[in-house]
């Protein structure tokens, strides 16, 4: 079973949890760490001979085009993580279209690849921003991986279909690849897609969840993490205890956990784990199913 490994390439000041305003002028004055953090990720993937999908923030592509070329030269898949890390449900459809087009241009300018897979900042395609899928299809995207089928204070669509599915929109279909969850009971699921859940909880939690998904349900998982989550020296930007725990707890053990995950499970790009040819059966929207 090949699972998808994805990396959201952004700076340490971009996580929505930190509440840093989307003021691009202010971002430029903050020290950049994304290059060394992402190179560390590239080294780990190289050691394990794993290809992954890199969802690149358009702003980062503009600032660090050589990094994007380096990711592409290493054989990884280039995808889009918006331009300015704005939560989709805070935008109007027009602003979302503008941000997405700007991101596509910045990424294509940096490395020559027009991305066809999208991930929204903080999984912010929810029931109230479901309209975004039509705009993504209109902008040429064939895959989206922005929906977490769980309940969370900032993201998630509780009860959303847990497996990859073709979603029809007036601008054409888009293949939705939700983040991995493990089924606990008929109505309860647990998030096991990595990121904060891998960092904050014992390794055995994620490993058991992925095994359940791969072996009992015979489904590939879509997992993710951020380069800054592997950097014990990452500048700490919040004083809120809850935000600080959510953002920084477990960073020192994260690289070791990731290496263990790469040793215990098979991973590749989104395209390899979720090929478009296999999902020719269009399904109706599954919110609440
Ligand atoms: Zn992000």
GROMACS .gro file of C-alpha atoms and ligand atoms in nm:
model
  290
    1UNK     CA    1   0.000   0.000   0.000
    2UNK     CA    2   0.151   0.332  -0.107
    3UNK     CA    3   0.054   0.626   0.111
    4UNK     CA    4   0.084   0.991   0.015
    5UNK     CA    5   0.339   1.206   0.195
    6UNK     CA    6   0.292   1.580   0.165
    7UNK     CA    7   0.487   1.875   0.298
    8UNK     CA    8   0.338   2.223   0.333
    9UNK     CA    9   0.628   2.456   0.253
   10UNK     CA   10   0.582   2.779   0.449
   11UNK     CA   11   0.773   2.991   0.700
   12UNK     CA   12   0.754   2.941   1.077
   13UNK     CA   13   0.542   3.259   1.099
   14UNK     CA   14   0.267   3.131   0.868
   15UNK     CA   15   0.070   2.882   1.084
   16UNK     CA   16  -0.280   3.021   1.137
   17UNK     CA   17  -0.259   2.920   1.503
   18UNK     CA   18  -0.010   3.207   1.558
   19UNK     CA   19  -0.250   3.470   1.427
   20UNK     CA   20   0.025   3.668   1.245
   21UNK     CA   21  -0.153   3.913   1.010
   22UNK     CA   22  -0.120   3.843   0.636
   23UNK     CA   23   0.090   4.156   0.593
   24UNK     CA   24   0.343   4.068   0.325
   25UNK     CA   25   0.553   4.377   0.400
   26UNK     CA   26   0.594   4.263   0.762
   27UNK     CA   27   0.682   3.908   0.652
   28UNK     CA   28   0.979   4.039   0.455
   29UNK     CA   29   1.127   4.187   0.772
   30UNK     CA   30   1.122   3.853   0.955
   31UNK     CA   31   1.428   3.624   0.933
   32UNK     CA   32   1.370   3.338   0.689
   33UNK     CA   33   1.430   2.979   0.796
   34UNK     CA   34   1.237   2.790   0.528
   35UNK     CA   35   1.540   2.710   0.313
   36UNK     CA   36   1.745   2.527   0.578
   37UNK     CA   37   1.432   2.364   0.725
   38UNK     CA   38   1.319   2.233   0.386
   39UNK     CA   39   1.671   2.114   0.298
   40UNK     CA   40   1.664   1.907   0.616
   41UNK     CA   41   1.339   1.751   0.490
   42UNK     CA   42   1.496   1.684   0.148
   43UNK     CA   43   1.792   1.510   0.318
   44UNK     CA   44   1.561   1.285   0.522
   45UNK     CA   45   1.353   1.192   0.215
   46UNK     CA   46   1.669   1.126   0.016
   47UNK     CA   47   1.803   0.892   0.286
   48UNK     CA   48   1.478   0.694   0.270
   49UNK     CA   49   1.446   0.717  -0.112
   50UNK     CA   50   1.097   0.864  -0.076
   51UNK     CA   51   0.933   1.106  -0.320
   52UNK     CA   52   0.670   1.338  -0.178
   53UNK     CA   53   0.433   1.617  -0.279
   54UNK     CA   54   0.543   1.966  -0.173
   55UNK     CA   55   0.256   2.213  -0.135
   56UNK     CA   56   0.438   2.542  -0.182
   57UNK     CA   57   0.321   2.878  -0.055
   58UNK     CA   58   0.331   3.119  -0.351
   59UNK     CA   59   0.494   3.387  -0.137
   60UNK     CA   60   0.775   3.146  -0.049
   61UNK     CA   61   0.818   3.058  -0.419
   62UNK     CA   62   0.865   3.429  -0.492
   63UNK     CA   63   1.116   3.478  -0.211
   64UNK     CA   64   1.309   3.152  -0.250
   65UNK     CA   65   1.281   3.034  -0.613
   66UNK     CA   66   1.605   2.833  -0.594
   67UNK     CA   67   1.459   2.625  -0.309
   68UNK     CA   68   1.158   2.535  -0.527
   69UNK     CA   69   1.390   2.435  -0.812
   70UNK     CA   70   1.589   2.222  -0.569
   71UNK     CA   71   1.271   2.042  -0.456
   72UNK     CA   72   1.176   1.978  -0.818
   73UNK     CA   73   1.526   1.862  -0.918
   74UNK     CA   74   1.512   1.608  -0.632
   75UNK     CA   75   1.217   1.449  -0.814
   76UNK     CA   76   0.934   1.560  -0.587
   77UNK     CA   77   0.589   1.670  -0.696
   78UNK     CA   78   0.524   2.046  -0.693
   79UNK     CA   79   0.182   2.157  -0.566
   80UNK     CA   80   0.015   2.474  -0.436
   81UNK     CA   81  -0.051   2.592  -0.077
   82UNK     CA   82  -0.211   2.929  -0.171
   83UNK     CA   83  -0.020   3.256  -0.209
   84UNK     CA   84  -0.063   3.438   0.121
   85UNK     CA   85  -0.182   3.166   0.363
   86UNK     CA   86  -0.524   3.321   0.407
   87UNK     CA   87  -0.799   3.097   0.544
   88UNK     CA   88  -1.031   3.020   0.252
   89UNK     CA   89  -1.350   3.073   0.455
   90UNK     CA   90  -1.231   3.428   0.537
   91UNK     CA   91  -1.209   3.515   0.165
   92UNK     CA   92  -1.471   3.601  -0.094
   93UNK     CA   93  -1.474   3.374  -0.402
   94UNK     CA   94  -1.315   3.661  -0.601
   95UNK     CA   95  -1.033   3.705  -0.348
   96UNK     CA   96  -0.976   3.329  -0.337
   97UNK     CA   97  -0.951   3.317  -0.718
   98UNK     CA   98  -0.702   3.607  -0.707
   99UNK     CA   99  -0.488   3.446  -0.436
  100UNK     CA  100  -0.488   3.109  -0.615
  101UNK     CA  101  -0.394   3.256  -0.955
  102UNK     CA  102  -0.114   3.457  -0.794
  103UNK     CA  103   0.019   3.142  -0.625
  104UNK     CA  104   0.011   2.940  -0.949
  105UNK     CA  105   0.204   3.215  -1.128
  106UNK     CA  106   0.465   3.245  -0.851
  107UNK     CA  107   0.524   2.868  -0.839
  108UNK     CA  108   0.538   2.835  -1.221
  109UNK     CA  109   0.778   3.132  -1.241
  110UNK     CA  110   1.005   2.973  -0.981
  111UNK     CA  111   1.034   2.623  -1.128
  112UNK     CA  112   0.844   2.604  -1.457
  113UNK     CA  113   0.580   2.365  -1.319
  114UNK     CA  114   0.214   2.465  -1.319
  115UNK     CA  115   0.074   2.300  -1.006
  116UNK     CA  116  -0.240   2.086  -1.041
  117UNK     CA  117  -0.284   1.985  -0.675
  118UNK     CA  118  -0.397   2.229  -0.406
  119UNK     CA  119  -0.399   2.239  -0.027
  120UNK     CA  120  -0.573   2.519   0.156
  121UNK     CA  121  -0.403   2.688   0.451
  122UNK     CA  122  -0.511   2.510   0.772
  123UNK     CA  123  -0.753   2.282   0.583
  124UNK     CA  124  -0.984   2.580   0.548
  125UNK     CA  125  -1.213   2.429   0.285
  126UNK     CA  126  -1.507   2.357   0.508
  127UNK     CA  127  -1.883   2.351   0.458
  128UNK     CA  128  -1.888   2.731   0.441
  129UNK     CA  129  -1.609   2.750   0.180
  130UNK     CA  130  -1.703   2.444  -0.025
  131UNK     CA  131  -1.751   2.681  -0.323
  132UNK     CA  132  -1.371   2.694  -0.346
  133UNK     CA  133  -1.359   2.353  -0.519
  134UNK     CA  134  -1.532   2.496  -0.826
  135UNK     CA  135  -1.277   2.780  -0.844
  136UNK     CA  136  -0.990   2.532  -0.811
  137UNK     CA  137  -1.129   2.325  -1.101
  138UNK     CA  138  -1.171   2.648  -1.300
  139UNK     CA  139  -0.803   2.735  -1.227
  140UNK     CA  140  -0.692   2.399  -1.371
  141UNK     CA  141  -0.649   2.197  -1.051
  142UNK     CA  142  -0.732   1.827  -1.079
  143UNK     CA  143  -0.666   1.732  -0.714
  144UNK     CA  144  -0.745   1.900  -0.386
  145UNK     CA  145  -0.629   1.789  -0.043
  146UNK     CA  146  -0.784   2.051   0.183
  147UNK     CA  147  -1.057   1.868   0.372
  148UNK     CA  148  -1.006   1.710   0.712
  149UNK     CA  149  -1.310   1.491   0.780
  150UNK     CA  150  -1.308   1.563   1.156
  151UNK     CA  151  -1.448   1.819   1.399
  152UNK     CA  152  -1.191   2.086   1.496
  153UNK     CA  153  -1.221   2.445   1.616
  154UNK     CA  154  -1.061   2.592   1.301
  155UNK     CA  155  -1.115   2.338   1.024
  156UNK     CA  156  -1.276   2.011   0.926
  157UNK     CA  157  -1.602   1.879   0.785
  158UNK     CA  158  -1.742   1.636   1.034
  159UNK     CA  159  -1.899   1.337   0.862
  160UNK     CA  160  -1.736   1.410   0.525
  161UNK     CA  161  -1.655   1.100   0.319
  162UNK     CA  162  -1.318   0.976   0.453
  163UNK     CA  163  -1.175   0.843   0.128
  164UNK     CA  164  -1.058   1.004  -0.195
  165UNK     CA  165  -1.348   1.088  -0.420
  166UNK     CA  166  -1.426   1.268  -0.742
  167UNK     CA  167  -1.637   1.577  -0.673
  168UNK     CA  168  -1.832   1.725  -0.963
  169UNK     CA  169  -1.839   2.106  -0.989
  170UNK     CA  170  -1.983   2.334  -1.261
  171UNK     CA  171  -1.621   2.391  -1.377
  172UNK     CA  172  -1.545   2.019  -1.398
  173UNK     CA  173  -1.459   1.745  -1.151
  174UNK     CA  174  -1.191   1.766  -0.887
  175UNK     CA  175  -1.044   1.468  -0.702
  176UNK     CA  176  -1.068   1.535  -0.329
  177UNK     CA  177  -0.809   1.357  -0.115
  178UNK     CA  178  -0.903   1.404   0.251
  179UNK     CA  179  -0.649   1.381   0.531
  180UNK     CA  180  -0.610   1.037   0.686
  181UNK     CA  181  -0.842   0.930   0.965
  182UNK     CA  182  -0.886   0.600   1.149
  183UNK     CA  183  -1.235   0.470   1.213
  184UNK     CA  184  -1.305   0.421   1.583
  185UNK     CA  185  -1.675   0.338   1.563
  186UNK     CA  186  -1.963   0.391   1.321
  187UNK     CA  187  -1.968   0.763   1.390
  188UNK     CA  188  -1.627   0.841   1.543
  189UNK     CA  189  -1.299   0.890   1.357
  190UNK     CA  190  -0.953   0.994   1.475
  191UNK     CA  191  -0.710   1.215   1.280
  192UNK     CA  192  -0.392   1.020   1.193
  193UNK     CA  193  -0.245   1.226   0.909
  194UNK     CA  194   0.075   1.331   1.084
  195UNK     CA  195   0.152   1.702   1.137
  196UNK     CA  196   0.055   1.814   1.485
  197UNK     CA  197  -0.098   1.474   1.565
  198UNK     CA  198   0.234   1.299   1.496
  199UNK     CA  199   0.427   1.566   1.684
  200UNK     CA  200   0.201   1.593   1.990
  201UNK     CA  201   0.103   1.229   2.044
  202UNK     CA  202   0.315   0.914   2.085
  203UNK     CA  203   0.437   0.757   1.760
  204UNK     CA  204   0.231   0.443   1.831
  205UNK     CA  205  -0.092   0.643   1.790
  206UNK     CA  206  -0.020   0.743   1.428
  207UNK     CA  207   0.131   0.404   1.341
  208UNK     CA  208  -0.174   0.214   1.475
  209UNK     CA  209  -0.410   0.447   1.288
  210UNK     CA  210  -0.227   0.409   0.957
  211UNK     CA  211  -0.209   0.030   0.997
  212UNK     CA  212  -0.585   0.021   1.059
  213UNK     CA  213  -0.646   0.229   0.748
  214UNK     CA  214  -0.401   0.034   0.525
  215UNK     CA  215  -0.477  -0.317   0.648
  216UNK     CA  216  -0.837  -0.325   0.776
  217UNK     CA  217  -0.985  -0.077   0.529
  218UNK     CA  218  -0.731  -0.134   0.249
  219UNK     CA  219  -0.702   0.240   0.184
  220UNK     CA  220  -0.396   0.461   0.135
  221UNK     CA  221  -0.341   0.745   0.380
  222UNK     CA  222  -0.270   1.106   0.296
  223UNK     CA  223  -0.019   1.242   0.552
  224UNK     CA  224   0.151   1.579   0.594
  225UNK     CA  225   0.390   1.786   0.801
  226UNK     CA  226   0.566   2.124   0.782
  227UNK     CA  227   0.943   2.184   0.753
  228UNK     CA  228   0.935   2.410   1.063
  229UNK     CA  229   0.798   2.120   1.270
  230UNK     CA  230   1.141   1.950   1.244
  231UNK     CA  231   1.343   2.249   1.366
  232UNK     CA  232   1.413   2.253   1.742
  233UNK     CA  233   1.555   2.606   1.698
  234UNK     CA  234   1.239   2.747   1.535
  235UNK     CA  235   1.166   3.098   1.672
  236UNK     CA  236   0.877   3.077   1.921
  237UNK     CA  237   0.616   3.337   1.829
  238UNK     CA  238   0.329   3.289   2.069
  239UNK     CA  239   0.284   3.334   2.443
  240UNK     CA  240  -0.056   3.168   2.456
  241UNK     CA  241  -0.014   2.836   2.636
  242UNK     CA  242  -0.260   2.651   2.415
  243UNK     CA  243  -0.117   2.788   2.088
  244UNK     CA  244   0.236   2.728   2.208
  245UNK     CA  245   0.158   2.365   2.290
  246UNK     CA  246  -0.022   2.309   1.960
  247UNK     CA  247   0.256   2.471   1.757
  248UNK     CA  248   0.581   2.374   1.929
  249UNK     CA  249   0.528   2.076   2.157
  250UNK     CA  250   0.718   1.768   2.040
  251UNK     CA  251   0.939   1.947   1.786
  252UNK     CA  252   1.258   1.793   1.926
  253UNK     CA  253   1.130   1.439   1.863
  254UNK     CA  254   0.960   1.506   1.530
  255UNK     CA  255   1.249   1.419   1.294
  256UNK     CA  256   1.299   1.086   1.471
  257UNK     CA  257   0.926   1.007   1.450
  258UNK     CA  258   0.920   1.099   1.081
  259UNK     CA  259   1.215   0.871   1.007
  260UNK     CA  260   1.039   0.589   1.192
  261UNK     CA  261   0.723   0.649   0.991
  262UNK     CA  262   0.920   0.640   0.664
  263UNK     CA  263   1.079   0.313   0.774
  264UNK     CA  264   0.752   0.147   0.881
  265UNK     CA  265   0.523   0.253   0.593
  266UNK     CA  266   0.556   0.308   0.218
  267UNK     CA  267   0.514   0.665   0.100
  268UNK     CA  268   0.522   0.850  -0.230
  269UNK     CA  269   0.362   1.148  -0.399
  270UNK     CA  270  -0.009   1.228  -0.402
  271UNK     CA  271  -0.020   1.132  -0.771
  272UNK     CA  272   0.135   0.792  -0.704
  273UNK     CA  273  -0.084   0.711  -0.402
  274UNK     CA  274  -0.404   0.854  -0.551
  275UNK     CA  275  -0.378   0.817  -0.932
  276UNK     CA  276  -0.653   0.989  -1.127
  277UNK     CA  277  -0.714   0.681  -1.344
  278UNK     CA  278  -0.851   0.487  -1.050
  279UNK     CA  279  -1.126   0.722  -0.952
  280UNK     CA  280  -1.336   0.725  -1.266
  281UNK     CA  281  -1.657   0.666  -1.071
  282UNK     CA  282  -1.802   1.010  -1.001
  283UNK     CA  283  -1.961   1.031  -0.658
  284UNK     CA  284  -2.212   1.276  -0.528
  285UNK     CA  285  -2.102   1.521  -0.262
  286UNK     CA  286  -2.077   1.332   0.061
  287UNK     CA  287  -2.113   1.597   0.329
  288UNK     CA  288  -2.302   1.435   0.615
  289UNK     CA  289  -2.279   1.087   0.458
  290LIG    ZN1  290   0.005   2.608   0.593
   0.00000   0.00000   0.00000
